[in-house]
Coordinates of C-alpha atoms and ligand atoms in Angstrom, one line a residue:
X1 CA 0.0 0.0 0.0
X2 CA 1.0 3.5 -0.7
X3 CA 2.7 5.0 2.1
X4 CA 1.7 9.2 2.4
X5 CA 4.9 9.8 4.1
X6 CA 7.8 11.8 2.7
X7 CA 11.3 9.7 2.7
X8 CA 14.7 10.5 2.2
X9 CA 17.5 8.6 0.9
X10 CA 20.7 10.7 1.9
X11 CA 24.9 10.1 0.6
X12 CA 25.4 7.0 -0.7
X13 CA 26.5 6.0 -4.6
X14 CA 23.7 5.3 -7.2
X15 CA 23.2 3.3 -9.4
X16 CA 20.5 4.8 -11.3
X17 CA 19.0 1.6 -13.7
X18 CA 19.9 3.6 -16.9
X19 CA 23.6 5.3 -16.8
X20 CA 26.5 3.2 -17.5
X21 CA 28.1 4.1 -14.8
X22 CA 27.7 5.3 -10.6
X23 CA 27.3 9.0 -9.5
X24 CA 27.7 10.4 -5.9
X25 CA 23.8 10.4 -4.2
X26 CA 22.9 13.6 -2.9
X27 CA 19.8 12.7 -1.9
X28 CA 16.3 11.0 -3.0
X29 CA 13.2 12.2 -2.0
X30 CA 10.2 9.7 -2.1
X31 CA 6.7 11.3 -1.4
X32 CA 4.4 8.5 -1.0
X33 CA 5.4 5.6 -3.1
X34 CA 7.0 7.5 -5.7
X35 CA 10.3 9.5 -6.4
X36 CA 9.8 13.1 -6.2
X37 CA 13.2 14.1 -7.1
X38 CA 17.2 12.8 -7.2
X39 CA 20.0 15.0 -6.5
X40 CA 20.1 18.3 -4.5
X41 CA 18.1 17.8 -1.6
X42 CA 15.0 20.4 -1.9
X43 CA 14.8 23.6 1.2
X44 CA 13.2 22.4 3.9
X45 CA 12.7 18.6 3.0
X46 CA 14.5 17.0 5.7
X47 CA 11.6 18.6 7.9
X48 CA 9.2 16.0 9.2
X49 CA 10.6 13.3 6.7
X50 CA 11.9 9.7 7.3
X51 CA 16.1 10.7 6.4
X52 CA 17.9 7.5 5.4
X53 CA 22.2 8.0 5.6
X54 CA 23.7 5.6 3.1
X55 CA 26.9 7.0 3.4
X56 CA 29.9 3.9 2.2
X57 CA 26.6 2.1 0.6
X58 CA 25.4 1.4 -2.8
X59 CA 21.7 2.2 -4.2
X60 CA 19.6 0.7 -7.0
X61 CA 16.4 -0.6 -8.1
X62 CA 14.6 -3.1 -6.2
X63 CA 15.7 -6.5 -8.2
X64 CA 12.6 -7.6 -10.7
X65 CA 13.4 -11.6 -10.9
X66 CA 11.6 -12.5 -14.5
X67 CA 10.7 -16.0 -13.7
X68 CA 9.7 -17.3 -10.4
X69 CA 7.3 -20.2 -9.5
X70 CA 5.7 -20.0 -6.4
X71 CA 2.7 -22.2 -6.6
X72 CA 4.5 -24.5 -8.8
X73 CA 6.1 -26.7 -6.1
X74 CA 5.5 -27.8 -2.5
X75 CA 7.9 -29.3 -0.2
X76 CA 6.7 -32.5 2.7
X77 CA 6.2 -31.8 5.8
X78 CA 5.5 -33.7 8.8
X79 CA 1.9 -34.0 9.3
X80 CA 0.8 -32.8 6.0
X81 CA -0.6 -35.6 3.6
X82 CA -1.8 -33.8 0.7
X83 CA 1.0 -31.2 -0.2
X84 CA -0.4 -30.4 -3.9
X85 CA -3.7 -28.9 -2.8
X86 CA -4.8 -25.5 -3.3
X87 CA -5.4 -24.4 0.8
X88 CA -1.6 -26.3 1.3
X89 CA 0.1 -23.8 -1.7
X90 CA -1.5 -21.1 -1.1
X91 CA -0.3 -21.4 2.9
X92 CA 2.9 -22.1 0.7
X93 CA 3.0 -19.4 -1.4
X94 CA 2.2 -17.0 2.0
X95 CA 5.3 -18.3 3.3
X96 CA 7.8 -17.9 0.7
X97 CA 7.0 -14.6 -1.1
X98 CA 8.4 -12.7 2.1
X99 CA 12.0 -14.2 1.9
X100 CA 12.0 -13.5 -1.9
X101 CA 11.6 -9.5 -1.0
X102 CA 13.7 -10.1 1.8
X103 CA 16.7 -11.1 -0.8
X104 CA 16.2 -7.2 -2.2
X105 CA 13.8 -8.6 -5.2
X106 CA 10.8 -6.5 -5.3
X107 CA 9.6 -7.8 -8.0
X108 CA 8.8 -11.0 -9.5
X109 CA 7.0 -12.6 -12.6
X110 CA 5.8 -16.0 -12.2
X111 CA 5.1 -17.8 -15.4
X112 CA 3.0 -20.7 -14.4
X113 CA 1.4 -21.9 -11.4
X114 CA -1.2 -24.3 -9.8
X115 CA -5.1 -23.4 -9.9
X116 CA -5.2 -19.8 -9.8
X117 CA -3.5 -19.5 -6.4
X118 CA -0.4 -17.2 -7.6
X119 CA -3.6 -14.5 -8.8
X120 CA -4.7 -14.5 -5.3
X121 CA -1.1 -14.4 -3.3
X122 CA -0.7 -11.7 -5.8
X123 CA -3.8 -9.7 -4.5
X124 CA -3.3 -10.7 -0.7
X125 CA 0.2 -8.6 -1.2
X126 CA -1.3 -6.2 -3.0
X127 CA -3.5 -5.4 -0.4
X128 CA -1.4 -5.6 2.1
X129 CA -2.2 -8.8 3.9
X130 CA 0.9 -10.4 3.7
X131 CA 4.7 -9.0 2.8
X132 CA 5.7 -9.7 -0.6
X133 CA 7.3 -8.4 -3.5
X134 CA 5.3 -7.4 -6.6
X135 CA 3.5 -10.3 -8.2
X136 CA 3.2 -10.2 -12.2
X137 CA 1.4 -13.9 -12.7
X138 CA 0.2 -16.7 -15.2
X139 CA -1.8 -19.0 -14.8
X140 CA -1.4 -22.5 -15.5
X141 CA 0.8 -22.6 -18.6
X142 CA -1.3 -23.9 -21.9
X143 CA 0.5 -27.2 -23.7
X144 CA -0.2 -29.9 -25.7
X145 CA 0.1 -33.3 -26.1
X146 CA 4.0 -33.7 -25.5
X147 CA 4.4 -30.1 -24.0
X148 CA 6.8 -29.6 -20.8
X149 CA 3.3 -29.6 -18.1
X150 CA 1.5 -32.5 -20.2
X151 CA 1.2 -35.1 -17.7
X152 CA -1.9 -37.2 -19.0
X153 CA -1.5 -41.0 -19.1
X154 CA -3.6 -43.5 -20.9
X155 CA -5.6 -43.5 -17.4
X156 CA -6.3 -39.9 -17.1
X157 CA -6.2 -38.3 -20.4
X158 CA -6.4 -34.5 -18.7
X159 CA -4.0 -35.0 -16.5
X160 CA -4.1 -34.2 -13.1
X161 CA -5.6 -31.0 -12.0
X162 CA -2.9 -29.7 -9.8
X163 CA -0.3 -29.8 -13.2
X164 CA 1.4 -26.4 -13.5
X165 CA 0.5 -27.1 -17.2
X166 CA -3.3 -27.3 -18.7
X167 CA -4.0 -29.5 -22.0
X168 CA -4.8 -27.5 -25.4
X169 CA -5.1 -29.7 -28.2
X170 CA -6.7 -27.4 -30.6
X171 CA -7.4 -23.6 -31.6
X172 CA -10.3 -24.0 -29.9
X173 CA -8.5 -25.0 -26.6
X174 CA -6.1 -22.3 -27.1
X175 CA -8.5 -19.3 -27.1
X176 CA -11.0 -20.6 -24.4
X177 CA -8.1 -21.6 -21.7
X178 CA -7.0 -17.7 -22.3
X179 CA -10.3 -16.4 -22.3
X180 CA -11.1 -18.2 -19.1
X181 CA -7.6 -17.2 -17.4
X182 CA -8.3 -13.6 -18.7
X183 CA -11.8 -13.8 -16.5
X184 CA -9.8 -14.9 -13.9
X185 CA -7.7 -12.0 -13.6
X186 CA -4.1 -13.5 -14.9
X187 CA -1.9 -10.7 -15.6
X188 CA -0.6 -12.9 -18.6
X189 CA -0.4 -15.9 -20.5
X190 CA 2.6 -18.5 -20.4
X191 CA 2.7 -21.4 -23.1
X192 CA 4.8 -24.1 -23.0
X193 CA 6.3 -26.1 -26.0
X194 CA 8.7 -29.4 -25.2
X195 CA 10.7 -29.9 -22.6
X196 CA 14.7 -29.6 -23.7
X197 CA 13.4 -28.5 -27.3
X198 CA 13.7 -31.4 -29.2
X199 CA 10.2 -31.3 -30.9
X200 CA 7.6 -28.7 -31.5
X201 CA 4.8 -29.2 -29.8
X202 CA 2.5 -26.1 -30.6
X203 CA 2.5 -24.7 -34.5
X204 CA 2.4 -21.4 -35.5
X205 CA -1.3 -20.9 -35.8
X206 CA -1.7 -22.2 -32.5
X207 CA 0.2 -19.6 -31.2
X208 CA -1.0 -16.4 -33.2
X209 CA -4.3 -17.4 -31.9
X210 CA -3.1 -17.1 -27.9
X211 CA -1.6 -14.0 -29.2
X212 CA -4.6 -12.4 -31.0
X213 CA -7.0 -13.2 -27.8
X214 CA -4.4 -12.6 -25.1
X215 CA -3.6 -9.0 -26.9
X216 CA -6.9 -8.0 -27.0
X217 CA -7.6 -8.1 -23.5
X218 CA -4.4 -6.9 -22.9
X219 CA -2.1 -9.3 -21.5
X220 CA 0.9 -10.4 -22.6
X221 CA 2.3 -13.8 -23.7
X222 CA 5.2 -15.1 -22.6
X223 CA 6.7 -19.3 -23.7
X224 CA 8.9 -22.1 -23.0
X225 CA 11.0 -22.3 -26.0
X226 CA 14.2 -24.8 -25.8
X227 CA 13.5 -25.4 -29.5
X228 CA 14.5 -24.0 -32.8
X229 CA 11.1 -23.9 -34.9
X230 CA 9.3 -22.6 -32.0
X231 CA 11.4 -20.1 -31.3
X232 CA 10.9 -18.6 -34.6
X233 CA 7.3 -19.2 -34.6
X234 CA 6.8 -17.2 -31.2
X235 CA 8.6 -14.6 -32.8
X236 CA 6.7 -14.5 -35.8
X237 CA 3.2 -15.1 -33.8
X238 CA 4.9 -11.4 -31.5
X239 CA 4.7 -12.8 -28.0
X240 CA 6.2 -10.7 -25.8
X241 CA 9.2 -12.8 -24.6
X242 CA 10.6 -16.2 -25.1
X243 CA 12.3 -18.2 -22.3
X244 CA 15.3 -20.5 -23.0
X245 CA 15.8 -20.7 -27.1
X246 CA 18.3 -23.1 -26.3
X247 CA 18.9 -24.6 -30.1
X248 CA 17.9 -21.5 -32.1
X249 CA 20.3 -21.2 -34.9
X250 CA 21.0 -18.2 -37.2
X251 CA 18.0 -17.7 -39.1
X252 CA 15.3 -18.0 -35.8
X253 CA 17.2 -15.5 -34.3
X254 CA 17.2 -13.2 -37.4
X255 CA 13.4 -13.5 -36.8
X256 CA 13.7 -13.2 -33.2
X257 CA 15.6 -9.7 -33.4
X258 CA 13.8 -8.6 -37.0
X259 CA 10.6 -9.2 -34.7
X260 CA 12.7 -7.1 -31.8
X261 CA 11.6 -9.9 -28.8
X262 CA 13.2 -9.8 -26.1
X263 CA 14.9 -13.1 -25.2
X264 CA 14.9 -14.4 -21.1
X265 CA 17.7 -17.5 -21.2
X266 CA 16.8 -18.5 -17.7
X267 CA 20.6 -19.9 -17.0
X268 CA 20.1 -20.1 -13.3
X269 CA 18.3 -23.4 -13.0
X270 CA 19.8 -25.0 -15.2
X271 CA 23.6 -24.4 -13.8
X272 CA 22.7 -24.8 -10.5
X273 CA 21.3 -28.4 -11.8
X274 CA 24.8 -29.2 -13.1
X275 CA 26.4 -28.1 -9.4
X276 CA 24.1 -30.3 -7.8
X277 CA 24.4 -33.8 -6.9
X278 CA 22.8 -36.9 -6.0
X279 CA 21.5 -36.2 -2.2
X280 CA 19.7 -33.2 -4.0
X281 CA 18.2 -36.0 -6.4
X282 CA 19.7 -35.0 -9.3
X283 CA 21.6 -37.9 -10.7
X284 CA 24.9 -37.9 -13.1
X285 CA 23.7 -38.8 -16.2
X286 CA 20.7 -36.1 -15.9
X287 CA 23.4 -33.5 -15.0
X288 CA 25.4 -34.1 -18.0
X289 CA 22.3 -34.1 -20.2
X290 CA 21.7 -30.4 -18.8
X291 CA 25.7 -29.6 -19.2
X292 CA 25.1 -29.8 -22.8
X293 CA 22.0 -28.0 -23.1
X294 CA 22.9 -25.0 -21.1
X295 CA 26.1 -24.9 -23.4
X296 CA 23.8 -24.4 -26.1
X297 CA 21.9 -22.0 -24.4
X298 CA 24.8 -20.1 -23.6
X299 CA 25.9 -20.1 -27.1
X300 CA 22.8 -19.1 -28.5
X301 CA 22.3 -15.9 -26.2
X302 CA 26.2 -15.3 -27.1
X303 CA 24.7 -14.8 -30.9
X304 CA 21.4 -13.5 -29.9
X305 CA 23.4 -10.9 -28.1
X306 CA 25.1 -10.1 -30.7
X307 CA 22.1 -9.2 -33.1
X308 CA 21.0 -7.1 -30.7
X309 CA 18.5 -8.9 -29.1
X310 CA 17.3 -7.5 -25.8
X311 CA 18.3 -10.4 -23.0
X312 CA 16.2 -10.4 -19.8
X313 CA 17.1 -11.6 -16.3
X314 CA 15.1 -15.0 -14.6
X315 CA 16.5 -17.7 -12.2
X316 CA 13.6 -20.3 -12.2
X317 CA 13.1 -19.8 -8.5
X318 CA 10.9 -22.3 -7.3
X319 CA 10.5 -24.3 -10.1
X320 CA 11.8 -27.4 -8.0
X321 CA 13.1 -28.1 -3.9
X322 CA 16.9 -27.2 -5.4
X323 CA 15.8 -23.9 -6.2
X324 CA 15.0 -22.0 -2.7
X325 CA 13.2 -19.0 -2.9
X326 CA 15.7 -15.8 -1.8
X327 CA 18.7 -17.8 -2.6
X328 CA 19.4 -17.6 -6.0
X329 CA 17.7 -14.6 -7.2
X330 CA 20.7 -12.7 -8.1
X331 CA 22.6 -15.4 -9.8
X332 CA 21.4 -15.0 -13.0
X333 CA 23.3 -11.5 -13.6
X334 CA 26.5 -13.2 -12.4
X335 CA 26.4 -15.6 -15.4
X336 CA 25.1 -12.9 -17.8
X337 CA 28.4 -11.3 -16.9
X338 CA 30.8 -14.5 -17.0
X339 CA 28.9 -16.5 -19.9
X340 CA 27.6 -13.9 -22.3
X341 CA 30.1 -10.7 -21.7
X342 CA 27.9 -8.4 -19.8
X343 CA 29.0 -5.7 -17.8
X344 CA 28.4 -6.1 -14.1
X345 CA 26.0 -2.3 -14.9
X346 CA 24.1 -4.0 -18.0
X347 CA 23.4 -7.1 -15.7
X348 CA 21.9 -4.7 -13.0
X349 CA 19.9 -3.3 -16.1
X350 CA 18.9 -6.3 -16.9
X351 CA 17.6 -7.4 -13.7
X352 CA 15.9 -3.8 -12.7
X353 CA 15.1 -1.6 -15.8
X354 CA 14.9 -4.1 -19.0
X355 CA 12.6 -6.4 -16.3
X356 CA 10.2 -4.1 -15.2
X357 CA 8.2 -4.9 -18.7
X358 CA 7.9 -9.1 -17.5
X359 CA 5.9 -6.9 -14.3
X360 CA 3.7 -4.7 -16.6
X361 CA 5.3 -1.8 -15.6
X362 CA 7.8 -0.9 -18.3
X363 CA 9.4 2.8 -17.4
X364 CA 7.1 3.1 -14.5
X365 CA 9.5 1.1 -12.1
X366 CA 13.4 -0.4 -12.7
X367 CA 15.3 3.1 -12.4
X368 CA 15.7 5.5 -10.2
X369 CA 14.0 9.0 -11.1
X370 CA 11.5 11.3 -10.4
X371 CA 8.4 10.3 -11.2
X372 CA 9.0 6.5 -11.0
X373 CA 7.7 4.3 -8.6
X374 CA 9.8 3.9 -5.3
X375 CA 11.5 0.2 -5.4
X376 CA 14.5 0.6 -4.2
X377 CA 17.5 -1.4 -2.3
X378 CA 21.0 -0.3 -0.6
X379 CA 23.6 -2.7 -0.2
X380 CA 26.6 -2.4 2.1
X381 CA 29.0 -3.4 -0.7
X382 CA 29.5 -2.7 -4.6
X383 CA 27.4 -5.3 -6.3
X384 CA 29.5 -3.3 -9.5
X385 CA 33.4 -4.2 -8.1
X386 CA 31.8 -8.1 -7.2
X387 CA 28.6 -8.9 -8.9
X388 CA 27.6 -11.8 -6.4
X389 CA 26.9 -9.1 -3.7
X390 CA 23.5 -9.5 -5.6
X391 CA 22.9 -13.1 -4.3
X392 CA 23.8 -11.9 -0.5
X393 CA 21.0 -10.9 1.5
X394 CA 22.9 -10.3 4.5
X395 CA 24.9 -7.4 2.8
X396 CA 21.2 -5.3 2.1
X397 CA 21.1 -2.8 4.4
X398 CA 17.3 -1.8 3.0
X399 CA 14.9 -2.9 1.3
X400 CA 11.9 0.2 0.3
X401 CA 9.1 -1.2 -1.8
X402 CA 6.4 0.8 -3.4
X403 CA 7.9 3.9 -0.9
X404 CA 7.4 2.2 2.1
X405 CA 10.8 0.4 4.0
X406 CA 9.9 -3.1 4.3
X407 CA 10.9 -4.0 7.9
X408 CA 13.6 -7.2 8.0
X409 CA 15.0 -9.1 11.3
X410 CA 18.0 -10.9 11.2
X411 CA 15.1 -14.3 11.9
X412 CA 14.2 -13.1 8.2
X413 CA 17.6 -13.7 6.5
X414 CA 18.4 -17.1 8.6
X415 CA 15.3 -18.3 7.7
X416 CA 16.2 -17.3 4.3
X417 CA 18.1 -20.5 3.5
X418 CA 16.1 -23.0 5.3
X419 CA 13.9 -25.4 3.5
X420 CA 12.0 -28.0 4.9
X421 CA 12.6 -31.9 4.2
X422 CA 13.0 -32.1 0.4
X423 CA 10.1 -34.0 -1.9
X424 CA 9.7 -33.6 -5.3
X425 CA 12.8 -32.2 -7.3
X426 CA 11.8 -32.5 -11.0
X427 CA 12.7 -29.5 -12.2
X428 CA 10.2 -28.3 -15.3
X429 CA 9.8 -25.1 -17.1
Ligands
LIG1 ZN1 9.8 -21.9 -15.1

C-alpha cells in the first residue's frame, strides 16, 4: 500500500538503472510511493521526513526476478498428507514470497502456477495482507500433447488438476483456456512447448491465436521455447518474450531480433542443476544431459546478443526443492556477466530496468528517477566491483518497496536458506 509519508535517501552511490556508470547520491526524496526528485536535496525537505544515511553504501532498483514459480512446487512436511492442494500452496506461497523480497527482489514474474492461487497471493500482497514483492502472474501454462506440463496418461487423459500445465489440443483449446484465465484475472499468459526442445509441440497458428486473444484483452504472452522452430514461430506469432531458445540457430534469431523480442535465457536453474548432486536428487547422467544444453543455451544468447537482441534476467526460482526461494535470485546477472560478456551495470539493467516490462510496468519502475515508482534497495558493498553481492541478503542494508521500508529481522535472512525436508525435485519449465 502507498505509504503518504515523505522519505529520504541521503549520501550514498547510485546506481541509477539507466547510466552506464555510478554517480555520488545527494539525496532521493520519495513522497508517498513514488520519487519526487534525485539530486540536491530540496529547502526544507528533511523537515518531518523519514532521512535514510547511506553513506559507504550502494543504491539501486529493487531486483525484478523474471521467472519465479511460487505455486509450482511444494515441499513434505511432517503431518501434511496432501501437499499439492490448493489451501496447502496457497499457505505455501504465504510463506515464501516474504524471503523473496527479503533477498532485495521486489519484484517477481511468475510464469505458471497451480489453480489460480499465484492471482490470489498476488492480491493478498497487493493489499497488504501479507509481505511480498510485486507479483506479475500466469496462470497454469497452456500445452499440448507432448508439452513440458502434459502429464496425461492413458488413465487420465487431462492430466491431473494440480499440473502447473493445462492440456490444449486445438485452436479452440487455445483461445478458451485464455479467455477463461483472462476472467480470472491473470496478468498474462505462459505457453509451453517441449521440454529440452527437441520437438515442437505447438505450431504457428496455434500460437498467433493465444496471441490475437491474449492481446486483445491486454495481457501479454510469454513461452517455454528450448526449441529451434518454436522459437521462430513465437517470434513471428509477436509474443512478448521467449524463455530458453536453447537450439535457435541463425536464421530464428534473425526472426527473433527482425521481430525485436526480447529473449529471457533462464541460465540459473539449469547451472545450479549441473552443481548439484545426488542427495539433491539430481543424478549424473541427468546433470550431463543439462551440461550440454545450457552450453547451447549459452551459445545461443552469445549470438542473440550479438544481433541485438534485448536479453532479460530470470532464475527459475521455485521451479523445484533445489531452487530456494531468496537464494538464487541474483545469480542470474552473475552468469550474464561470466557467460555472455555483460558488464556487471548492464546485468543490473537487466535485472531492474529491462525487467520491469515481464511486471507490466515498463518505465514506470526499474530506475531510479523522479516520477517512477519507489522500489529501491541499498547494499553495504559494490554489487558493481563483485557482482555476487546481488545473491547476498545479509549485505542489504534496506529494502523500500512501493515507498514504504519493508521491515527485516535478522530471523528473516536465517530463515532465508532453510527449506523444509525435500520431496519432489523434477525441475520443469
Ligand atoms: Zn519456469
Amino acid at each position: 500500500m502507498a505509504a503518504s509519508k515523505r522519505t529520504i535517501i541521503k549520501n550514498g552511490t547510485l546506481i541509477d538503472g539507466v547510466s552506464s556508470s555510478a554517480v555520488a547520491n545527494t539525496a532521493i526524496v520519495i513522497e508517498g510511493n513514488r520519487i519526487a526528485s534525485v539530486g540536491a536535496l530540496p529547502p526544507g525537505a528533511e523537515q518531518g521526513a523519514d532521512v535514510l544515511d547511506a553513506a559507504q553504501q550502494w543504491i539501486m532498483p529493487g531486483m525484478i526476478d523474471g521467472h519465479v514459480h511460487i505455486s509450482s512446487h511444494q515441499g513434505a512436511l511432517p503431518g501434511v498428507r496432501f501437499t499439492s492442494t490448493p489451501e496447502y500452496a496457497t499457505l505455501w506461497c504465504a510463506r515464501i514470497v516474504g524471503k523473496v523480497l527479503n533477498a532485495g527482489v521486489t519484484g517477481i514474474s511468475v510464469p505458471g502456477g497451480k489453480w489460480f492461487v499465484d492471482a490470489a497471493v498476488r492480491d493478498a500482497v497487493a493489499g497488504g495482507m501479507i509481505e511480498g514483492p510485486r507479483i506479475f502472474c500466469a496462470g497454469r501454462a497452456l500445452t499440448p500433447y507432448g508439452g513440458i506440463f502434459d502429464n496425461s496418461t492413458p488413465a487420465n487423459p487431462q492430466g491431473t488438476d494440480d499440473s502447473v500445465g493445462v492440456l490444449c489440443n486445438s485452436i479452440e483449446d487455445y483461445l478458451r483456456e485464455t479467455r477463461r484465465q483472462a476472467q480470472r484475472g491473470v496478468n498474462m499468459i505462459k505457453v509451453a512447448d517441449s521440454y529440452w526442445g527437441d520437438t515442437q509441440t505447438i505450431s504457428l497458428p496455434d500460437l498467433e491465436a493465444v496471441v490475437g486473444e491474449a492481446h486483445r484483452r491486454n495481457l501479454p504472452v510469454c513461452t517455454h521455447s528450448r526449441g529451434s522452430g518454436s522459437t521462430r514461430d513465437a517470434a513471428l506469432a509477436s509474443v512478448d518474450w521467449i524463455f530458453h531458445a536453447d537450439w535457435a540457430t541463425d536464421e530464428d534469431l534473425d526472426v527473433v531480433a527482425k521481430k525485436k523480442i526480447p529473449i529471457m535465457p533462464v541460465f540459473t536453474q539449469c547451472q545450479i542443476i549441473t552443481e548439484q548432486d545426488e542427495k539433491m536428487g539430481f543424478a549424473s547422467a541427468m546433470r550431463d544431459r543439462v551440461k550440454r544444453q545450457l552450453d547451447a543455451n549459452y551459445a545461443a544468447i552469445r549470438k542473440a546478443r550479438s544481433r541485438g537482441i534485448e536479453i532479460l534476467s530470470g532464475t527459475d526460482s521455485g521451479n523445484a526443492a533445489a531452487f530456494a526461494h531468496g537464494a538464487y535470485h541474483g545469480r542470474e546477472p552473475e552468469l550474464l556477466m561470466k557467460e555472455i560478456g555483460f558488464s556487471a551495470m548492464e546485468a543490473i539493467h537487466a535485472c531492474t530496468r529491462l525487467n520491469a516490462k515481464t511486471i507490466g510496468l515498463d518505465g514506470k519502475v526499474g530506475v531510479i528517477a523522479p516520477g517512477m515508482l519507489a522500489d529501491i534497495i541499498v547494499w553495504k558493498c559494490d554489487p558493481l566491483a563483485d557482482i555476487r553481492v546481488l545473491q547476498q541478503p545479509e549485505h542489504l542494508s534496506l529494502i523500500i518497496k512501493d515507498g514504504r521500508l519493508v521491515e527485516r529481522g535478522r530471523e528473516g535472512f536465517r530463515a532465508l536458506r532453510t527449506e523444509p525436508p525435500r520431496a519432489n525435485v523434477t525441475a520443469q519449465g
